[in-house]
Amino acid sequence: MPISTQRLEQYAELIVKVGVNVQQEQEVFVTCSVDQAKLGRLIAAQAYEAGATNVHIDWTDDVTTRLKYEKAADHIFTEYPEYDRLKRNAFVDKGAAFIAVISSSPDLLKGISPTRIGNYQKASGEALQYYRRAIQSDHNSWTVVAAASEAWAQKVFPDVSAEEAVDKLWDAIFESVRLNTPDPVQAWKQHNENLHAKVRILNEKRYAKLHYRAPGTDLTIELPKQHLWVGAASENKDDVPFMANMPTEEVFTVPYRNGVNGYVSSTKPLSYGGNIIDGFRITFENGRIVKTEAKQGGDILEQLVNTDEGSHYLGEVALVPHHSPISESNILFYNTLFDENASNHLAIGSGYSFNIEGGKKMSPEELAAAGVNSSITHVDFMIGSAEMDIDGILEDGTAEPIFRQGNWAF
């Protein structure tokens, strides 16, 4: 059965009120596929109801995206449209709230030249640095949410009909964002408080390092002295709270750029650039990635790591218990928004400035001096399992359990 308008209206309201918390006279920038036009229009309606002065929707289309990668000239993938860069930057300057509705198939660009994919990821990353800095410093409110497309649903639920797969994926999305509770807004407030309780404990500890141990993983990550753990709600430049990811189950901080040593193995497939990377292992020396191995998508992983100098380093370390709601759903989403919230994860590329004390007001040079990595990319990959132990190591070398058998030890 097609998803009801009432349910989509409830979802749109949650996105607008909890996701970006639209304010009076604020502009809103939405990215949405034409396949999800109904939801996109409902988001616009809810945003206007909340007081938005203008809602702009950037429509995308997976069919023409695929055609472009198949048939466009090579040089197109080394460029990024100037008009698009200027448009996003203008909305940043206007204090707009940004909503990204993701729904593409994880296999959208399967079989496409990794060089084309890598070139365009690099071109877009370089062109959108101003926009990316605004997002990564919480200058603007932003959120990433999902919608169930047929292609994505059939990847997640391959053993049922397309119609049933879409229904099941919508159900899973609604469950993950707490839309099935009597009062979703209140449920998010409680969830926010629960995650902030973990954040307070970790920030009081001031761990100097984290040590990860699991099958295929023995990794030590140093943390900057001024690091901050954060989770759930953030605040933009005007101190307006928003929820950057819906769903979210993580608390996270920034690693010290040159302080990562050892090796780590993935525990879930990574959907990146319209392809799947799976069964991979990454080795680090003094922060830098020195070796990658993968059972699937190794060439795509290599392109990712070689995006720029900063993509050879980590920018995020995130903790998610194995007994999180998304993990316990036993659904593999092939989508980082969901799979990262079912597993401890790390991110290749840039770090968030708000993970450093005073970082939101620091220059790029000051952030680098504090140990925060800079890159034109930021890609999360999943490493957690029920077999993972994590120790926090204090300045005096004392080790304390943070995770045991994949879950919080406190």
PDB file of C-alpha atoms in Angstrom, residues 172-178 181 188 191 194-195 247-250 268 320-333 338-339 341-343 407-408:
ATOM      1  CA  ALA A 172      11.878   0.798   9.452  1.00  0.00           C
ATOM      2  CA  ILE A 173      12.536   4.493   8.800  1.00  0.00           C
ATOM      3  CA  PHE A 174       9.556   5.588  10.878  1.00  0.00           C
ATOM      4  CA  GLU A 175      10.561   3.276  13.719  1.00  0.00           C
ATOM      5  CA  SER A 176      14.137   4.585  13.693  1.00  0.00           C
ATOM      6  CA  VAL A 177      13.027   8.229  13.964  1.00  0.00           C
ATOM      7  CA  ARG A 178      10.565   7.468  16.766  1.00  0.00           C
ATOM      8  CA  THR A 181       5.711   6.729  19.560  1.00  0.00           C
ATOM      9  CA  TRP A 188      13.319  12.971  20.827  1.00  0.00           C
ATOM     10  CA  HIS A 191      16.560  10.587  23.621  1.00  0.00           C
ATOM     11  CA  ASN A 194      19.996  10.163  27.320  1.00  0.00           C
ATOM     12  CA  LEU A 195      22.783  10.777  24.812  1.00  0.00           C
ATOM     13  CA  PRO A 247      18.062   8.868  13.216  1.00  0.00           C
ATOM     14  CA  THR A 248      21.043   9.315  15.536  1.00  0.00           C
ATOM     15  CA  GLU A 249      22.325   7.020  18.287  1.00  0.00           C
ATOM     16  CA  GLU A 250      25.950   8.198  18.495  1.00  0.00           C
ATOM     17  CA  LYS A 268      29.191  -3.464   7.685  1.00  0.00           C
ATOM     18  CA  VAL A 320      27.285   3.494  19.314  1.00  0.00           C
ATOM     19  CA  PRO A 321      26.279   0.506  21.471  1.00  0.00           C
ATOM     20  CA  HIS A 322      25.553  -2.812  19.800  1.00  0.00           C
ATOM     21  CA  HIS A 323      22.250  -2.825  21.668  1.00  0.00           C
ATOM     22  CA  SER A 324      21.047   0.297  19.884  1.00  0.00           C
ATOM     23  CA  PRO A 325      17.542   0.217  18.332  1.00  0.00           C
ATOM     24  CA  ILE A 326      18.789   0.150  14.737  1.00  0.00           C
ATOM     25  CA  SER A 327      21.290  -2.614  15.449  1.00  0.00           C
ATOM     26  CA  GLU A 328      18.625  -4.692  17.167  1.00  0.00           C
ATOM     27  CA  SER A 329      16.303  -4.319  14.181  1.00  0.00           C
ATOM     28  CA  ASN A 330      18.749  -6.694  12.411  1.00  0.00           C
ATOM     29  CA  ILE A 331      18.279  -4.714   9.206  1.00  0.00           C
ATOM     30  CA  LEU A 332      21.298  -3.950   7.053  1.00  0.00           C
ATOM     31  CA  PHE A 333      20.321  -0.664   5.399  1.00  0.00           C
ATOM     32  CA  PHE A 338      21.304   4.153   9.430  1.00  0.00           C
ATOM     33  CA  ASP A 339      24.198   1.703   9.542  1.00  0.00           C
ATOM     34  CA  ASN A 341      23.809   4.392  14.070  1.00  0.00           C
ATOM     35  CA  ALA A 342      23.926   0.642  14.576  1.00  0.00           C
ATOM     36  CA  SER A 343      27.690   0.461  15.044  1.00  0.00           C
ATOM     37  CA  ASN A 407      28.119  -2.071  24.690  1.00  0.00           C
ATOM     38  CA  TRP A 408      28.647   0.699  27.215  1.00  0.00           C
TER      39      TRP A 408
END
